[in-house]
C-alpha positions as a Markdown table, in Angstrom:
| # | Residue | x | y | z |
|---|---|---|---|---|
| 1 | Unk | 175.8 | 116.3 | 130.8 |
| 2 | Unk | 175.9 | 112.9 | 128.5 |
| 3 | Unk | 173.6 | 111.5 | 126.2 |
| 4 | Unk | 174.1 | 108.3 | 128.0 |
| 5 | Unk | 174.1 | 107.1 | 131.8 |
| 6 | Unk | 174.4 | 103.7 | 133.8 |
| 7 | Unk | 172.6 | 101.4 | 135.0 |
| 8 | Unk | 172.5 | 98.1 | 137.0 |
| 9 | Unk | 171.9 | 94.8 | 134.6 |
| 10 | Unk | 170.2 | 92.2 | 136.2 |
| 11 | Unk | 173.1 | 90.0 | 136.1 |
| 12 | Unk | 174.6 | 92.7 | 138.9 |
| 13 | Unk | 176.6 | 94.4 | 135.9 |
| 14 | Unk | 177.1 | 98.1 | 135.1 |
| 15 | Unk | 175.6 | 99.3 | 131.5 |
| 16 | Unk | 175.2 | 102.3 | 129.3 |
| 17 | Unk | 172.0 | 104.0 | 128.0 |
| 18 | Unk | 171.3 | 106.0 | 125.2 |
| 19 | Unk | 168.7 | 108.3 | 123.9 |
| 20 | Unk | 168.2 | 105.1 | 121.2 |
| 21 | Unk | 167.5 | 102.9 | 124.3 |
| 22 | Unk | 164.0 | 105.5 | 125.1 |
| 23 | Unk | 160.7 | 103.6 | 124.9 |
| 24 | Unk | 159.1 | 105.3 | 121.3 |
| 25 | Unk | 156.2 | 106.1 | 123.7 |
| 26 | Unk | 158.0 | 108.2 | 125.6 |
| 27 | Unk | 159.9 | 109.7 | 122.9 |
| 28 | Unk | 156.4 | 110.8 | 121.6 |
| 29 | Unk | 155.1 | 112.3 | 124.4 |
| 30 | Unk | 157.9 | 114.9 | 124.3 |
| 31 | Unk | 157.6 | 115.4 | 120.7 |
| 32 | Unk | 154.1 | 116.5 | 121.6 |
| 33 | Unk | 155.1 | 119.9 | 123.1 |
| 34 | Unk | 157.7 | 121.0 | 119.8 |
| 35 | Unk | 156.5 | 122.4 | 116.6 |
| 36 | Unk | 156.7 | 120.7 | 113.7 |
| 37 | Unk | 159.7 | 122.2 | 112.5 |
| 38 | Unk | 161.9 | 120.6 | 115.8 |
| 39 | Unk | 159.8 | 117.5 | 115.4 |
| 40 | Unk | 161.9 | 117.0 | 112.1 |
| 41 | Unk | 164.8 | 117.8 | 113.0 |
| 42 | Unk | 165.1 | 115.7 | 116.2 |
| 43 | Unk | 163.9 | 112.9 | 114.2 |
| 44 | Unk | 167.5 | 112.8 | 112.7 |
| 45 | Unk | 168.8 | 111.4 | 116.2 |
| 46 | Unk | 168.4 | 108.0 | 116.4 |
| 47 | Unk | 165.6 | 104.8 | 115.3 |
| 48 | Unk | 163.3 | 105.8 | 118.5 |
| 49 | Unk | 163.0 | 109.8 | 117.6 |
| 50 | Unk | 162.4 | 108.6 | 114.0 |
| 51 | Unk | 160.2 | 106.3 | 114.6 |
| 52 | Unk | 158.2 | 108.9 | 117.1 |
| 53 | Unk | 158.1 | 111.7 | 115.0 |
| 54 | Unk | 156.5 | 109.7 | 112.5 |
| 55 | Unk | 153.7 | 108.7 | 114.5 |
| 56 | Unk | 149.6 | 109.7 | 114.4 |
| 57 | Unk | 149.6 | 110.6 | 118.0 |
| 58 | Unk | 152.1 | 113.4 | 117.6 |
| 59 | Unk | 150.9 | 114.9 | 114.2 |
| 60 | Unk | 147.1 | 115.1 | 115.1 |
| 61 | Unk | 147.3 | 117.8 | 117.6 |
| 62 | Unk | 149.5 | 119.8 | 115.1 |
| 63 | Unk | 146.3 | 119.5 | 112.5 |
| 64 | Unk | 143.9 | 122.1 | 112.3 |
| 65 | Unk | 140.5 | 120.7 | 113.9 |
| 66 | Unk | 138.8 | 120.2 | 110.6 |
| 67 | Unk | 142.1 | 119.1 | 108.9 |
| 68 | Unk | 140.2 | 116.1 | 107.2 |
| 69 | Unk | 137.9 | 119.2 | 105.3 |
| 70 | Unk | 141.0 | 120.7 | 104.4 |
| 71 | Unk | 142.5 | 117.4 | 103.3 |
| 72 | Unk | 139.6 | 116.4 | 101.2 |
| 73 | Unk | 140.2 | 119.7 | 99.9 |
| 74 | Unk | 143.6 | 119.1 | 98.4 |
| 75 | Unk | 143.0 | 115.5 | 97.2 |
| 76 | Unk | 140.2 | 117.1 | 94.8 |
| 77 | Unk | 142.8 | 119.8 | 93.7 |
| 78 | Unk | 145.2 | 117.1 | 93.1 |
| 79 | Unk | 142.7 | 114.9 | 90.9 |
| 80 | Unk | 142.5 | 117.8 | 88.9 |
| 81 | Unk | 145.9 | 118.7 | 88.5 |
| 82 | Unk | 145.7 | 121.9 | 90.4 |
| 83 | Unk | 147.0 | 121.1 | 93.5 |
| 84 | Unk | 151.1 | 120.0 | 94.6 |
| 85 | Unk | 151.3 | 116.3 | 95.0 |
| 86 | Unk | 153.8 | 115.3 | 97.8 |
| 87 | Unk | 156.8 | 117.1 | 95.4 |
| 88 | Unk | 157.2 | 113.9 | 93.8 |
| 89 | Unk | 154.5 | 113.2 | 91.2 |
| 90 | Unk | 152.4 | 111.1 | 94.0 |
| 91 | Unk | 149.2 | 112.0 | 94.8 |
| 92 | Unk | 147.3 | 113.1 | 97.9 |
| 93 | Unk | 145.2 | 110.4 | 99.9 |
| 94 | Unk | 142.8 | 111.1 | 102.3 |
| 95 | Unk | 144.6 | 107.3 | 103.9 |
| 96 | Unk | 147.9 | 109.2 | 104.5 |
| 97 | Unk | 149.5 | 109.3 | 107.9 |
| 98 | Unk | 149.0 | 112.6 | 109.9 |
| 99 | Unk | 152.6 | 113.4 | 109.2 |
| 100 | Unk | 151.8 | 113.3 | 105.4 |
| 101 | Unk | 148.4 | 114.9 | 105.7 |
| 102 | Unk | 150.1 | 118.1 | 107.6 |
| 103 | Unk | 153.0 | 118.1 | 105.5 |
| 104 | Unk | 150.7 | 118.3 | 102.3 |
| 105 | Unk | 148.9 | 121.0 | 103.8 |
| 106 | Unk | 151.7 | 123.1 | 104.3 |
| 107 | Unk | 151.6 | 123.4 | 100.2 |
| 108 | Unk | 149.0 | 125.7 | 98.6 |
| 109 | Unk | 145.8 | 124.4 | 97.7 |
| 110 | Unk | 143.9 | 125.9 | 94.6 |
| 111 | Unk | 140.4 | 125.6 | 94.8 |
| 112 | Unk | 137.5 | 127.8 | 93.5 |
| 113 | Unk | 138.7 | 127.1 | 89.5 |
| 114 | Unk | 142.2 | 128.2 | 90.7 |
| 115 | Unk | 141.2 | 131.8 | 91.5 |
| 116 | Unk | 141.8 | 131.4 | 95.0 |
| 117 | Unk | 144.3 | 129.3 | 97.2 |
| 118 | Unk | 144.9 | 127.7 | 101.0 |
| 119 | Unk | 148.0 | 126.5 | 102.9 |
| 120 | Unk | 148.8 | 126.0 | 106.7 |
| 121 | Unk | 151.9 | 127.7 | 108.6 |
| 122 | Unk | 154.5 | 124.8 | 109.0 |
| 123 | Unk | 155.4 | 126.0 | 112.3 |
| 124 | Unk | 152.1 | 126.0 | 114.2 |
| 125 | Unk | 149.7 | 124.7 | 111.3 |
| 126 | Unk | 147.7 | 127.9 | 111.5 |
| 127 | Unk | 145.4 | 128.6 | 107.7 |
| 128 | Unk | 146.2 | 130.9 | 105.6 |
| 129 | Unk | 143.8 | 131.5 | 102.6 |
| 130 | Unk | 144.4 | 134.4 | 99.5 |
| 131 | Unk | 141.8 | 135.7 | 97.6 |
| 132 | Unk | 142.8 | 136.7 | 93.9 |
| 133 | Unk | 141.9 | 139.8 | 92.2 |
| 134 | Unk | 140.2 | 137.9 | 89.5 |
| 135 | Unk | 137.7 | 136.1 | 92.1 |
| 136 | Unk | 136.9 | 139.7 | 93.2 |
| 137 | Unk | 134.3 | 142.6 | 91.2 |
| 138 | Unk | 135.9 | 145.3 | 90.1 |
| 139 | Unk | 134.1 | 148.1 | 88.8 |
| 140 | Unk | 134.9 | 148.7 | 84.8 |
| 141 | Unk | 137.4 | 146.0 | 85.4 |
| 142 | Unk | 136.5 | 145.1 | 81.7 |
| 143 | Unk | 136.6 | 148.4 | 80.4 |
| 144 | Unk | 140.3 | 148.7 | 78.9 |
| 145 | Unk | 140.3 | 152.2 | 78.9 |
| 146 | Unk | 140.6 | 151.8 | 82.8 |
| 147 | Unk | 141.8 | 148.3 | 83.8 |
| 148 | Unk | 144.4 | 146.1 | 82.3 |
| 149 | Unk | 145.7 | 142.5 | 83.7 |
| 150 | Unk | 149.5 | 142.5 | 84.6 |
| 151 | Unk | 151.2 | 138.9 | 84.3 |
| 152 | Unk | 153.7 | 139.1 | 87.1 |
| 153 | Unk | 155.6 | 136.5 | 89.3 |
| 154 | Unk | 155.2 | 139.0 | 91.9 |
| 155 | Unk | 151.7 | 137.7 | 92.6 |
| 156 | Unk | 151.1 | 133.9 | 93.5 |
| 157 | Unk | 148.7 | 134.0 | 91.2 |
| 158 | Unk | 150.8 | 135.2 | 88.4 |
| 159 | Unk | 148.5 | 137.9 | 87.7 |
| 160 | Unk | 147.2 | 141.4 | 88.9 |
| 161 | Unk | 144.8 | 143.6 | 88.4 |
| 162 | Unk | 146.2 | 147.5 | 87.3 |
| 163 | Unk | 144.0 | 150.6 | 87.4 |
| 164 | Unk | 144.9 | 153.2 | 85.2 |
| 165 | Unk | 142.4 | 156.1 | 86.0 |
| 166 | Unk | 139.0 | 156.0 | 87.2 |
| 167 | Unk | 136.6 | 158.0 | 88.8 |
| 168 | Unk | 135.2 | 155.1 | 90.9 |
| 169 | Unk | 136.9 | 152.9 | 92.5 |
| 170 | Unk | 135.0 | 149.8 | 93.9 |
| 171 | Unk | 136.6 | 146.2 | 94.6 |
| 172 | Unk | 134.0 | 143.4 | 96.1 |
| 173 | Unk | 135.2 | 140.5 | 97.2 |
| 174 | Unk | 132.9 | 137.2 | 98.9 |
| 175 | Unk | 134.7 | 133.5 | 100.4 |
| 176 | Unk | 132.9 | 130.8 | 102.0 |
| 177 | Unk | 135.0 | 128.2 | 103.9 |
| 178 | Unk | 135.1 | 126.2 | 107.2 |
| 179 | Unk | 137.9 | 128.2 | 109.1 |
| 180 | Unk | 139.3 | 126.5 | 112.1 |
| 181 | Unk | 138.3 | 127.9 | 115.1 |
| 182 | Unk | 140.6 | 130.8 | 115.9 |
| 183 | Unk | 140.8 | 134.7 | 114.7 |
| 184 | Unk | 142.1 | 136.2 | 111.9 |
| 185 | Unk | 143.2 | 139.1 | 109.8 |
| 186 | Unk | 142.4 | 140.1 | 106.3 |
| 187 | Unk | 144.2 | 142.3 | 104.3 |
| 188 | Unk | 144.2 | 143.6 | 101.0 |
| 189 | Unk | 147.4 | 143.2 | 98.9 |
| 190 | Unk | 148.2 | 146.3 | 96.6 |
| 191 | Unk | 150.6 | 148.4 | 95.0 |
| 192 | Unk | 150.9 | 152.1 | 93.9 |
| 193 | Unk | 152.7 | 152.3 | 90.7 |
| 194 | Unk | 153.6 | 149.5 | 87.7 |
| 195 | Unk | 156.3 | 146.9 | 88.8 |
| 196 | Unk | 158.2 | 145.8 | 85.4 |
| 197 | Unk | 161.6 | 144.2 | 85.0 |
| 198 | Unk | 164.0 | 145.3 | 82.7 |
| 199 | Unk | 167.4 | 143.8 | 82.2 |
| 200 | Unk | 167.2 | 141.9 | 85.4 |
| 201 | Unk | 166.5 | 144.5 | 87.5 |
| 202 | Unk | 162.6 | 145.2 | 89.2 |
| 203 | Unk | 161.8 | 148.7 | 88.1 |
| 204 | Unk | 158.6 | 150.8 | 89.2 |
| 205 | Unk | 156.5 | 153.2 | 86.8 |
| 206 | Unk | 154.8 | 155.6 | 88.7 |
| 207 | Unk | 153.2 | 157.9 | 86.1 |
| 208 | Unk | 149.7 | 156.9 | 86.7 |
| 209 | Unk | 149.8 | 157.1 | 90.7 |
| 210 | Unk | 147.8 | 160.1 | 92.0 |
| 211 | Unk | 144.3 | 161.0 | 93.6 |
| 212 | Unk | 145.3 | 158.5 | 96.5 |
| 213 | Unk | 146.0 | 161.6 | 99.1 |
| 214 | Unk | 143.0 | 163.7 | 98.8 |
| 215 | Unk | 140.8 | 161.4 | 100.0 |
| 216 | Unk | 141.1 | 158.0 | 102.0 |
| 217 | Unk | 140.7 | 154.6 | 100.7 |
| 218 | Unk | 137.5 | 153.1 | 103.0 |
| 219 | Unk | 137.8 | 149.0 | 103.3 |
| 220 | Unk | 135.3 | 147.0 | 104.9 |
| 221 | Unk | 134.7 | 143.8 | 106.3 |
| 222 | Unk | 131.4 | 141.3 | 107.3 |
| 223 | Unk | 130.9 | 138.4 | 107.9 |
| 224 | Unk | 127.6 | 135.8 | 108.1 |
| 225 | Unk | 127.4 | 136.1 | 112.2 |
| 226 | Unk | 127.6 | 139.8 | 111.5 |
| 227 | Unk | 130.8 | 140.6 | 112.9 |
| 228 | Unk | 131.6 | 144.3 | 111.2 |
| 229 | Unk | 134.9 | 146.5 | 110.5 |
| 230 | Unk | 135.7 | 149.5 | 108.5 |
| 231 | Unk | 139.3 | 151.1 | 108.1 |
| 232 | Unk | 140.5 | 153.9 | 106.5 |
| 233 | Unk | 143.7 | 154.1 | 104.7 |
| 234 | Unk | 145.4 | 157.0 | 102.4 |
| 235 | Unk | 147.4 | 155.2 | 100.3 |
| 236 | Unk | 151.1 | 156.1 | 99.6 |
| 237 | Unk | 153.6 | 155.2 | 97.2 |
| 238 | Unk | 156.3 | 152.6 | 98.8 |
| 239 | Unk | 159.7 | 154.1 | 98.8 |
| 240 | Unk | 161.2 | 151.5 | 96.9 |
| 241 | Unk | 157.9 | 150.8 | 94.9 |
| 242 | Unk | 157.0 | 147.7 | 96.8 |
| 243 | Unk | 153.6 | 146.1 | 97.8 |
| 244 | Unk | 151.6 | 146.7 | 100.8 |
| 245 | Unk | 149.4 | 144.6 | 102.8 |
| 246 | Unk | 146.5 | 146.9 | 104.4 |
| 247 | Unk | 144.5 | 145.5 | 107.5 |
| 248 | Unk | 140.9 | 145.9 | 107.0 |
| 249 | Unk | 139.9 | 144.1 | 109.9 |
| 250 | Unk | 139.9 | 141.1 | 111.9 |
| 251 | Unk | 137.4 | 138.3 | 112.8 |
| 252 | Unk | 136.8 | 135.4 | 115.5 |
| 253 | Unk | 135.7 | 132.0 | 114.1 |
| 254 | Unk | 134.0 | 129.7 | 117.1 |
| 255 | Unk | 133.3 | 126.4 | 114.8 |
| 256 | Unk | 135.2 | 124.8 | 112.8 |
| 257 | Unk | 132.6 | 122.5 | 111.3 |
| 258 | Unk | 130.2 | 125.4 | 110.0 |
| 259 | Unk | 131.5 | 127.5 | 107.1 |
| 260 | Unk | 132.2 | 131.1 | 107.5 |
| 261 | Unk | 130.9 | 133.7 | 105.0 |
| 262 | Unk | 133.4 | 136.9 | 104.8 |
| 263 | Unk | 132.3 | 139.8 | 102.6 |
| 264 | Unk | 135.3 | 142.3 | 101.9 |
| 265 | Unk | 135.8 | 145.5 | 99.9 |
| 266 | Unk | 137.7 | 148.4 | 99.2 |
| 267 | Unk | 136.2 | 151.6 | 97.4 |
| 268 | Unk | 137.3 | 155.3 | 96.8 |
| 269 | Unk | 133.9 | 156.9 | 95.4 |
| 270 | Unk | 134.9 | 160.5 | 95.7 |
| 271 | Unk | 134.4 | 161.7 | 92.2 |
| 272 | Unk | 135.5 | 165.1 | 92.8 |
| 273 | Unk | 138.8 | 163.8 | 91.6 |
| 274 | Unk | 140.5 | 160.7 | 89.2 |
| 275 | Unk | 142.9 | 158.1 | 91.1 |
| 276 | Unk | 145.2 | 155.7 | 89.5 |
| 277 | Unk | 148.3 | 153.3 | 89.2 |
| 278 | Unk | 147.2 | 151.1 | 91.7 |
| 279 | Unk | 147.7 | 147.3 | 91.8 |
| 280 | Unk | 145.1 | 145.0 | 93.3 |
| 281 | Unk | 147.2 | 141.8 | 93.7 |
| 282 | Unk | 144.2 | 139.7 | 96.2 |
| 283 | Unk | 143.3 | 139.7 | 99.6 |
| 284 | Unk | 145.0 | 137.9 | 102.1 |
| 285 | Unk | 143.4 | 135.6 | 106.0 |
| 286 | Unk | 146.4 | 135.2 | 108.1 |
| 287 | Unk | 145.8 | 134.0 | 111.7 |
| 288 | Unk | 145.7 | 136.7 | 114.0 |
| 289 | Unk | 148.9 | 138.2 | 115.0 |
| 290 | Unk | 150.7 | 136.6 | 112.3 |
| 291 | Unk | 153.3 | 139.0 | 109.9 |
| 292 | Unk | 154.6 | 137.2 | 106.7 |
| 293 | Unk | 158.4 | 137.8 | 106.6 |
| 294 | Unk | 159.5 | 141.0 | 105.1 |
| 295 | Unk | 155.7 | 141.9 | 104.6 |
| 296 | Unk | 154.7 | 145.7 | 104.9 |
| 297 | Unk | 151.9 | 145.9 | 106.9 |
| 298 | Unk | 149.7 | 149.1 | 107.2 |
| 299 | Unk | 147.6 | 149.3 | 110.5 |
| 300 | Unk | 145.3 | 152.0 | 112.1 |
């Protein structure tokens, strides 16, 4: 089947169509049922699909419903030099076509003095949000004896958290934020042992790890309209000394327009015994039923 067909001029004459010859309108109300993603790449056909998938109509059901609290969000962090621009030194305005606005939330956010950070999916503009260790309490955390901080590039924040040995072990977390309507997921992002690089090649020191399998890790999870979750979790060294993602829980968000107060935590109080080598990295909201590629996820 051909891109083009025939039809009869009004002088009585037989003529060829196109794709190019499509009404924009139309072409836009077809672009409303691909993800962004396709959007983009059938606007390479021709004027019309550019000119379409370039257009308010298409990109504002792709938005998150409170996209403009998100997008205030990022023009702040862009001010202030924390957030992404547009890639090309220009900055973020809250008067940029939907196409713009969606595309600049696809980049991460910083926000809460850089300790935490927020980005949509760019297939299906779900949030994602990660919590650093640093925006969390650690118990002892300042006591060197027990906890260090790593500088890594294994974290997006550049930075973990590493226990050496400790009898208690007690990691409090809090966020407040407008969530679009949906669920979600929360995990906690760690790793048994020390990743290091040496000579180009990602190494793993697992001295420290042990105390993890006598008794489970317990995580927990609240939030302000008292949804509740605990899981349980023995924790176990990866086989090739790689990070974890560990599913405390998830939780249903019904309006967008009212912030959402999560409370999170992960604690192994059983002093019968030390633990240690553990990495807290942060916690990490996915929508629900999302799995980053290549993550290792750890479900009950």
């Amino acid at each position: 089947m051909g891109a083009g067909s025939s039809i009869l001029g009004a002088d009585g004459e037989w003529g060829e169509t196109s794709l190019g010859d499509m009404p924009e309108s139309c072409v836009a109300a077809v672009l409303l049922y691909l993800d962004p993603p396709e959007i983009c790449q059938v606007a390479r056909l021709n004027r019309a699909f550019r000119g379409a998938a370039s257009a308010d109509c298409v990109w504002a059901v792709k938005l998150p419903a409170n996209y403009r609290y998100l997008a205030a969000l990022a023009a702040a962090a862009d001010d202030e030099g924390r957030g992404e621009g547009d890639g090309n030194g220009k900055r973020f305005s809250l008067a940029a076509t939907k196409k713009e606005i969606y595309a600049r939330l696809c980049r991460p956010t910083l926000f809460d003095a850089g300790r935490k950070e927020f980005w949509i999916l760019k297939n299906k503009g779900g949030l994602c949000i990660s919590v650093s260790s640093k925006a969390m309490t650690i118990t002892g955390i300042d006591d060197r004896r027990y906890w260090s901080h790593l500088a890594t590039e294994e974290s997006r924040f550049h930075s973990v958290a590493y226990l050496q040995q400790i009898w208690w072990l007690e990691v409090d977390g809090e966020l407040e934020f407008c969530f679009p309507a949906g669920s979600y997921s929360l995990f906690f992002h760690l790793h048994l042992g020390r990743p290091y690089r040496r000579m180009g090649r990602r190494l793993c020191a697992t001295e420290h790890v042990h105390g993890w399998d006598v008794t489970p890790t317990r995580f927990q999870l609240s939030t302000s309209d008292e949804q509740q979750v605990t899981s349980e979790y023995y924790l176990h060294l990866h086989e090739q000394g790689g990070w974890k993602l560990y599913h405390v829980g998830d939780f249903v968000v019904s309006n967008s327009d009212e912030p959402t107060k999560l409370k999170f935590s992960m604690m192994q109080i059983d002093c019968t015994h030390m633990k240690g080598g553990l990495c807290v990295d942060s916690v990490f909201i996915y929508p629900k039923g999302y799995k980053p590629e290549k993550a290792n996820i750890v479900c009950m």
